[in-house]
PDB file of C-alpha atoms in Angstrom:
ATOM      1  CA  MET J   1       0.008  -0.003   0.005  1.00 59.00           C
ATOM      2  CA  LYS J   2       2.803   2.342   0.905  1.00 56.00           C
ATOM      3  CA  LEU J   3       4.610   1.488  -2.327  1.00 57.00           C
ATOM      4  CA  ILE J   4       1.502   2.392  -4.364  1.00 61.00           C
ATOM      5  CA  ASN J   5       1.218   5.770  -2.657  1.00 63.00           C
ATOM      6  CA  LYS J   6       4.878   6.475  -3.355  1.00 64.00           C
ATOM      7  CA  PHE J   7       4.495   5.801  -7.078  1.00 66.00           C
ATOM      8  CA  LEU J   8       1.350   7.911  -7.110  1.00 70.00           C
ATOM      9  CA  TRP J   9       3.160  10.964  -5.731  1.00 72.00           C
ATOM     10  CA  ILE J  10       6.023  10.515  -8.210  1.00 75.00           C
ATOM     11  CA  ALA J  11       3.497  10.411 -11.037  1.00 71.00           C
ATOM     12  CA  ILE J  12       1.791  13.575  -9.797  1.00 76.00           C
ATOM     13  CA  LEU J  13       5.141  15.361  -9.569  1.00 73.00           C
ATOM     14  CA  ILE J  14       6.079  14.383 -13.143  1.00 77.00           C
ATOM     15  CA  ILE J  15       2.701  15.554 -14.437  1.00 75.00           C
ATOM     16  CA  SER J  16       3.092  18.897 -12.608  1.00 70.00           C
ATOM     17  CA  ILE J  17       6.527  19.467 -14.092  1.00 71.00           C
ATOM     18  CA  GLY J  18       5.155  18.750 -17.567  1.00 65.00           C
ATOM     19  CA  LEU J  19       2.314  21.197 -17.103  1.00 65.00           C
ATOM     20  CA  ILE J  20       4.698  23.935 -15.876  1.00 64.00           C
ATOM     21  CA  GLY J  21       6.916  23.410 -18.921  1.00 58.00           C
ATOM     22  CA  ALA J  22       3.936  23.559 -21.225  1.00 57.00           C
ATOM     23  CA  CYS J  23       2.763  26.881 -19.740  1.00 57.00           C
ATOM     24  CA  THR J  24       6.208  28.575 -20.085  1.00 55.00           C
ATOM     25  CA  PRO J  25       6.334  30.635 -23.378  1.00 55.00           C
ATOM     26  CA  ALA J  26       9.172  29.894 -25.789  1.00 55.00           C
ATOM     27  CA  GLU J  27      11.724  32.670 -26.551  1.00 52.00           C
ATOM     28  CA  ASP J  28      11.089  34.674 -29.685  1.00 54.00           C
ATOM     29  CA  ASP J  29      12.434  37.759 -31.382  1.00 53.00           C
ATOM     30  CA  ASN J  30      10.321  40.066 -29.155  1.00 56.00           C
ATOM     31  CA  SER J  31      11.639  38.587 -25.930  1.00 52.00           C
ATOM     32  CA  PRO J  32      13.337  41.261 -23.717  1.00 53.00           C
ATOM     33  CA  LEU J  33      15.769  38.620 -22.447  1.00 53.00           C
ATOM     34  CA  PRO J  34      19.003  38.112 -24.445  1.00 54.00           C
ATOM     35  CA  THR J  35      19.156  34.839 -26.316  1.00 55.00           C
ATOM     36  CA  GLN J  36      22.946  34.870 -26.478  1.00 58.00           C
ATOM     37  CA  PRO J  37      25.604  35.797 -23.938  1.00 59.00           C
ATOM     38  CA  PHE J  38      26.958  39.401 -24.155  1.00 56.00           C
ATOM     39  CA  GLN J  39      30.193  39.655 -26.109  1.00 61.00           C
ATOM     40  CA  PRO J  40      32.437  42.605 -25.171  1.00 60.00           C
ATOM     41  CA  VAL J  41      33.795  44.750 -28.012  1.00 58.00           C
ATOM     42  CA  ASP J  42      37.573  44.542 -28.132  1.00 59.00           C
ATOM     43  CA  ASN J  43      38.251  47.582 -30.429  1.00 57.00           C
ATOM     44  CA  THR J  44      36.640  50.678 -28.891  1.00 55.00           C
ATOM     45  CA  VAL J  45      38.685  53.243 -30.888  1.00 56.00           C
ATOM     46  CA  VAL J  46      36.462  55.403 -33.119  1.00 55.00           C
ATOM     47  CA  GLU J  47      38.027  56.921 -36.218  1.00 57.00           C
ATOM     48  CA  THR J  48      37.210  60.634 -36.210  1.00 53.00           C
ATOM     49  CA  SER J  49      38.558  61.380 -39.663  1.00 54.00           C
ATOM     50  CA  LEU J  50      38.992  59.404 -42.750  1.00 55.00           C
ATOM     51  CA  PRO J  51      42.206  59.600 -44.756  1.00 56.00           C
ATOM     52  CA  THR J  52      41.964  61.640 -47.954  1.00 58.00           C
ATOM     53  CA  ASN J  53      44.122  61.868 -51.016  1.00 64.00           C
ATOM     54  CA  GLU J  54      44.205  65.727 -51.024  1.00 62.00           C
ATOM     55  CA  PRO J  55      47.673  67.290 -50.586  1.00 63.00           C
ATOM     56  CA  VAL J  56      48.299  69.076 -47.272  1.00 62.00           C
ATOM     57  CA  ASP J  57      49.733  72.649 -47.321  1.00 63.00           C
ATOM     58  CA  GLU J  58      52.700  72.538 -44.975  1.00 67.00           C
ATOM     59  CA  THR J  59      53.808  76.212 -45.558  1.00 63.00           C
ATOM     60  CA  PRO J  60      54.633  77.807 -42.166  1.00 63.00           C
ATOM     61  CA  VAL J  61      52.123  80.518 -41.063  1.00 59.00           C
ATOM     62  CA  THR J  62      53.617  83.798 -39.827  1.00 56.00           C
ATOM     63  CA  PRO J  63      51.953  84.763 -36.539  1.00 55.00           C
ATOM     64  CA  VAL J  64      50.263  88.197 -36.338  1.00 48.00           C
ATOM     65  CA  ILE J  65      51.786  90.321 -33.578  1.00 50.00           C
ATOM     66  CA  LEU J  66      49.517  93.098 -32.254  1.00 46.00           C
ATOM     67  CA  ALA J  67      50.936  96.357 -31.041  1.00 46.00           C
ATOM     68  CA  THR J  68      51.460  96.591 -27.339  1.00 50.00           C
ATOM     69  CA  ALA J  69      49.319  98.958 -25.266  1.00 49.00           C
ATOM     70  CA  THR J  70      50.497 102.536 -25.003  1.00 47.00           C
ATOM     71  CA  THR J  71      49.217 105.712 -23.407  1.00 47.00           C
ATOM     72  CA  SER J  72      47.611 106.573 -26.768  1.00 43.00           C
ATOM     73  CA  GLY J  73      45.665 103.302 -26.909  1.00 43.00           C
ATOM     74  CA  PRO J  74      46.171  99.632 -27.772  1.00 44.00           C
ATOM     75  CA  ARG J  75      46.641 100.296 -31.490  1.00 47.00           C
ATOM     76  CA  PRO J  76      49.032 103.251 -31.980  1.00 48.00           C
ATOM     77  CA  LEU J  77      48.999 105.051 -35.320  1.00 48.00           C
ATOM     78  CA  PRO J  78      51.719 104.263 -37.816  1.00 51.00           C
ATOM     79  CA  PRO J  79      54.665 106.663 -37.899  1.00 52.00           C
ATOM     80  CA  THR J  80      53.833 107.710 -41.468  1.00 51.00           C
ATOM     81  CA  TRP J  81      50.387 108.987 -40.444  1.00 50.00           C
ATOM     82  CA  THR J  82      49.936 112.743 -40.478  1.00 51.00           C
ATOM     83  CA  PRO J  83      46.819 114.546 -39.193  1.00 50.00           C
ATOM     84  CA  LEU J  84      44.641 116.393 -41.649  1.00 54.00           C
ATOM     85  CA  PRO J  85      43.444 119.896 -40.789  1.00 54.00           C
ATOM     86  CA  PRO J  86      39.712 120.089 -40.129  1.00 54.00           C
ATOM     87  CA  THR J  87      37.571 121.207 -43.015  1.00 56.00           C
ATOM     88  CA  PRO J  88      36.232 124.702 -42.316  1.00 55.00           C
ATOM     89  CA  THR J  89      32.493 124.872 -42.138  1.00 52.00           C
ATOM     90  CA  GLU J  90      30.590 127.447 -44.094  1.00 54.00           C
ATOM     91  CA  THR J  91      29.444 130.407 -42.005  1.00 51.00           C
ATOM     92  CA  LEU J  92      25.708 130.659 -41.820  1.00 51.00           C
ATOM     93  CA  ALA J  93      24.139 133.803 -43.118  1.00 51.00           C
ATOM     94  CA  PRO J  94      22.524 135.817 -40.356  1.00 51.00           C
ATOM     95  CA  THR J  95      18.748 135.729 -40.272  1.00 52.00           C
ATOM     96  CA  LEU J  96      16.082 137.721 -38.442  1.00 52.00           C
ATOM     97  CA  ASP J  97      13.389 136.269 -36.238  1.00 54.00           C
ATOM     98  CA  ALA J  98       9.783 137.446 -36.071  1.00 53.00           C
ATOM     99  CA  GLY J  99      10.742 140.325 -33.806  1.00 54.00           C
ATOM    100  CA  ALA J 100      13.313 141.648 -36.315  1.00 51.00           C
ATOM    101  CA  THR J 101      16.221 140.879 -33.984  1.00 51.00           C
ATOM    102  CA  TRP J 102      19.272 138.821 -34.726  1.00 50.00           C
ATOM    103  CA  MET J 103      18.829 135.175 -33.740  1.00 50.00           C
ATOM    104  CA  VAL J 104      21.403 133.889 -31.253  1.00 48.00           C
ATOM    105  CA  ALA J 105      21.978 130.611 -33.140  1.00 48.00           C
ATOM    106  CA  THR J 106      23.101 132.373 -36.332  1.00 49.00           C
ATOM    107  CA  ALA J 107      26.341 134.154 -37.074  1.00 52.00           C
ATOM    108  CA  ALA J 108      26.438 137.842 -36.163  1.00 51.00           C
ATOM    109  CA  PRO J 109      26.332 140.272 -39.094  1.00 54.00           C
ATOM    110  CA  PRO J 110      29.581 141.973 -40.074  1.00 57.00           C
ATOM    111  CA  ALA J 111      30.261 145.229 -38.286  1.00 54.00           C
ATOM    112  CA  THR J 112      29.725 148.371 -40.357  1.00 63.00           C
ATOM    113  CA  ILE J 113      30.880 151.896 -39.719  1.00 72.00           C
ATOM    114  CA  ASN J 114      28.166 154.488 -39.093  1.00 81.00           C
ATOM    115  CA  PRO J 115      28.435 157.075 -41.884  1.00 84.00           C
ATOM    116  CA  GLY J 116      28.021 159.797 -39.269  1.00 81.00           C
ATOM    117  CA  CYS J 117      31.275 158.748 -37.642  1.00 91.00           C
ATOM    118  CA  THR J 118      33.436 159.603 -40.643  1.00 90.00           C
ATOM    119  CA  VAL J 119      33.390 163.307 -39.572  1.00 92.00           C
ATOM    120  CA  PHE J 120      33.731 162.649 -35.843  1.00 94.00           C
ATOM    121  CA  ASN J 121      37.238 163.459 -34.522  1.00 94.00           C
ATOM    122  CA  LEU J 122      39.165 165.357 -31.890  1.00 94.00           C
ATOM    123  CA  ASN J 123      39.642 169.092 -32.435  1.00 95.00           C
ATOM    124  CA  PRO J 124      43.170 169.980 -31.285  1.00 94.00           C
ATOM    125  CA  THR J 125      42.894 173.587 -32.380  1.00 95.00           C
ATOM    126  CA  ALA J 126      40.077 174.262 -29.850  1.00 96.00           C
ATOM    127  CA  THR J 127      41.500 172.038 -27.129  1.00 96.00           C
ATOM    128  CA  ILE J 128      43.557 173.362 -24.197  1.00 96.00           C
ATOM    129  CA  SER J 129      44.783 170.218 -22.474  1.00 94.00           C
ATOM    130  CA  THR J 130      47.849 171.571 -20.622  1.00 95.00           C
ATOM    131  CA  VAL J 131      46.978 173.890 -17.739  1.00 96.00           C
ATOM    132  CA  PRO J 132      48.382 174.682 -14.267  1.00 96.00           C
ATOM    133  CA  LEU J 133      46.925 172.965 -11.235  1.00 95.00           C
ATOM    134  CA  GLY J 134      43.696 174.760 -10.189  1.00 94.00           C
ATOM    135  CA  GLN J 135      42.668 175.788 -13.719  1.00 95.00           C
ATOM    136  CA  SER J 136      40.180 174.187 -16.077  1.00 96.00           C
ATOM    137  CA  PRO J 137      41.248 172.392 -19.274  1.00 97.00           C
ATOM    138  CA  THR J 138      39.055 172.784 -22.379  1.00 97.00           C
ATOM    139  CA  LEU J 139      38.340 169.686 -24.456  1.00 97.00           C
ATOM    140  CA  ALA J 140      36.903 169.885 -28.002  1.00 96.00           C
ATOM    141  CA  TRP J 141      35.928 167.581 -30.868  1.00 96.00           C
ATOM    142  CA  THR J 142      34.107 167.699 -34.193  1.00 95.00           C
ATOM    143  CA  ALA J 143      30.425 166.798 -34.463  1.00 95.00           C
ATOM    144  CA  ALA J 144      29.210 163.336 -35.505  1.00 94.00           C
ATOM    145  CA  THR J 145      26.245 163.395 -37.884  1.00 93.00           C
ATOM    146  CA  GLY J 146      23.092 162.407 -36.016  1.00 92.00           C
ATOM    147  CA  ALA J 147      24.610 162.714 -32.521  1.00 94.00           C
ATOM    148  CA  VAL J 148      22.426 164.268 -29.817  1.00 95.00           C
ATOM    149  CA  LEU J 149      24.771 164.120 -26.818  1.00 96.00           C
ATOM    150  CA  TYR J 150      28.481 163.462 -26.184  1.00 96.00           C
ATOM    151  CA  ARG J 151      29.722 161.528 -23.159  1.00 96.00           C
ATOM    152  CA  VAL J 152      33.019 162.671 -21.712  1.00 96.00           C
ATOM    153  CA  TYR J 153      35.132 160.625 -19.263  1.00 95.00           C
ATOM    154  CA  VAL J 154      38.254 161.678 -17.318  1.00 95.00           C
ATOM    155  CA  TYR J 155      40.559 158.911 -15.919  1.00 94.00           C
ATOM    156  CA  ASN J 156      43.734 158.791 -13.886  1.00 90.00           C
ATOM    157  CA  GLU J 157      47.140 158.550 -15.583  1.00 87.00           C
ATOM    158  CA  ARG J 158      46.824 154.756 -16.123  1.00 84.00           C
ATOM    159  CA  GLY J 159      43.258 154.980 -17.499  1.00 84.00           C
ATOM    160  CA  ASP J 160      41.951 152.407 -15.008  1.00 86.00           C
ATOM    161  CA  LEU J 161      40.163 154.760 -12.566  1.00 90.00           C
ATOM    162  CA  GLN J 162      37.319 156.979 -13.640  1.00 93.00           C
ATOM    163  CA  LEU J 163      37.478 160.447 -12.028  1.00 94.00           C
ATOM    164  CA  HIS J 164      34.742 162.328 -13.883  1.00 95.00           C
ATOM    165  CA  GLN J 165      31.775 161.780 -16.268  1.00 95.00           C
ATOM    166  CA  GLU J 166      29.776 164.449 -18.085  1.00 95.00           C
ATOM    167  CA  LEU J 167      27.129 164.622 -20.857  1.00 96.00           C
ATOM    168  CA  VAL J 168      27.518 167.533 -23.278  1.00 95.00           C
ATOM    169  CA  GLU J 169      25.203 168.781 -26.035  1.00 95.00           C
ATOM    170  CA  GLY J 170      27.849 170.772 -27.925  1.00 94.00           C
ATOM    171  CA  THR J 171      31.315 169.868 -29.244  1.00 96.00           C
ATOM    172  CA  SER J 172      33.418 171.162 -26.316  1.00 96.00           C
ATOM    173  CA  VAL J 173      33.486 171.079 -22.518  1.00 97.00           C
ATOM    174  CA  VAL J 174      35.348 172.869 -19.710  1.00 97.00           C
ATOM    175  CA  ILE J 175      36.306 170.445 -16.943  1.00 96.00           C
ATOM    176  CA  ASN J 176      35.967 171.539 -13.294  1.00 95.00           C
ATOM    177  CA  PRO J 177      39.489 172.019 -11.840  1.00 95.00           C
ATOM    178  CA  ASP J 178      38.501 170.099  -8.683  1.00 95.00           C
ATOM    179  CA  VAL J 179      38.755 166.888 -10.711  1.00 95.00           C
ATOM    180  CA  PHE J 180      42.539 167.240 -10.782  1.00 95.00           C
ATOM    181  CA  ARG J 181      43.963 167.104  -7.238  1.00 92.00           C
ATOM    182  CA  THR J 182      47.668 166.890  -8.140  1.00 93.00           C
ATOM    183  CA  GLN J 183      49.933 167.805 -10.980  1.00 94.00           C
ATOM    184  CA  ASN J 184      49.998 164.820 -13.231  1.00 94.00           C
ATOM    185  CA  THR J 185      48.954 163.457 -16.641  1.00 93.00           C
ATOM    186  CA  TYR J 186      45.350 162.334 -16.997  1.00 95.00           C
ATOM    187  CA  VAL J 187      43.291 160.678 -19.747  1.00 93.00           C
ATOM    188  CA  TRP J 188      40.058 161.915 -21.319  1.00 94.00           C
ATOM    189  CA  THR J 189      37.681 160.318 -23.874  1.00 94.00           C
ATOM    190  CA  VAL J 190      34.585 161.406 -25.757  1.00 95.00           C
ATOM    191  CA  ALA J 191      31.906 159.342 -27.601  1.00 95.00           C
ATOM    192  CA  PRO J 192      28.752 160.492 -29.500  1.00 95.00           C
ATOM    193  CA  LEU J 193      25.285 159.189 -28.480  1.00 94.00           C
ATOM    194  CA  ASP J 194      22.179 159.040 -30.644  1.00 92.00           C
ATOM    195  CA  ALA J 195      18.596 159.960 -29.628  1.00 92.00           C
ATOM    196  CA  PHE J 196      18.215 156.621 -27.814  1.00 92.00           C
ATOM    197  CA  GLY J 197      21.399 157.175 -25.796  1.00 92.00           C
ATOM    198  CA  ILE J 198      23.258 154.455 -27.745  1.00 92.00           C
ATOM    199  CA  GLN J 199      26.923 155.075 -28.511  1.00 93.00           C
ATOM    200  CA  MET J 200      27.256 155.646 -32.248  1.00 91.00           C
ATOM    201  CA  CYS J 201      31.036 155.632 -32.797  1.00 91.00           C
ATOM    202  CA  THR J 202      34.238 154.429 -31.188  1.00 90.00           C
ATOM    203  CA  GLU J 203      35.261 156.763 -28.393  1.00 91.00           C
ATOM    204  CA  LEU J 204      38.311 158.969 -28.997  1.00 92.00           C
ATOM    205  CA  GLY J 205      40.666 160.310 -26.378  1.00 90.00           C
ATOM    206  CA  ASP J 206      43.879 162.138 -25.493  1.00 92.00           C
ATOM    207  CA  ALA J 207      45.913 163.290 -22.531  1.00 93.00           C
ATOM    208  CA  ILE J 208      45.409 166.173 -20.090  1.00 94.00           C
ATOM    209  CA  THR J 209      48.562 167.563 -18.457  1.00 95.00           C
ATOM    210  CA  ILE J 210      48.293 169.388 -15.148  1.00 95.00           C
ATOM    211  CA  THR J 211      51.438 171.343 -14.353  1.00 95.00           C
ATOM    212  CA  ARG J 212      52.803 173.062 -11.223  1.00 90.00           C
ATOM    213  CA  PRO J 213      51.030 176.357 -10.550  1.00 86.00           C
TER     214      PRO J 213
END
């Protein structure tokens, strides 16, 4: 009885193994498992360039040497370079704005001489410029056409300190002797003014000599 049970268990085991083998799928091309053992690659060197039959230019290349930095900059000018003078720009013609005044942005018009100034001058024949201390010198000039007043200045001997100013309607003036405190040489000037009080001509002048009394 025991022997029969033993053979029965062996038979069941054999049948089970057969069923397990039958249920296991066979390997195919889509199987993720490798069908052959991995073979390592012996030559792992990759050729980066293929040999060509074109000739190779072996001419030595001359290196480019840049100029060293200087106070004038990293690239100094060559010694043969010479500067060119700037091209003069054309002067703009002066124009008038709506108020009939010269515009600041334009060039000023050329200066012209007032025709009335051509006859304006000093009159030495009517001038008494050398007098003793305490007396009045007489200063005279010729009339400028269109002048209304004449402005007279008296300065010290260096001409840098104004001592007297006077407006005169005629062409001569007698200076108060109190202007001259000491014997010395002084300077006087005269300039014509128009009806608006604007100076018409360049002022003219001469010396006044005060002598010992």
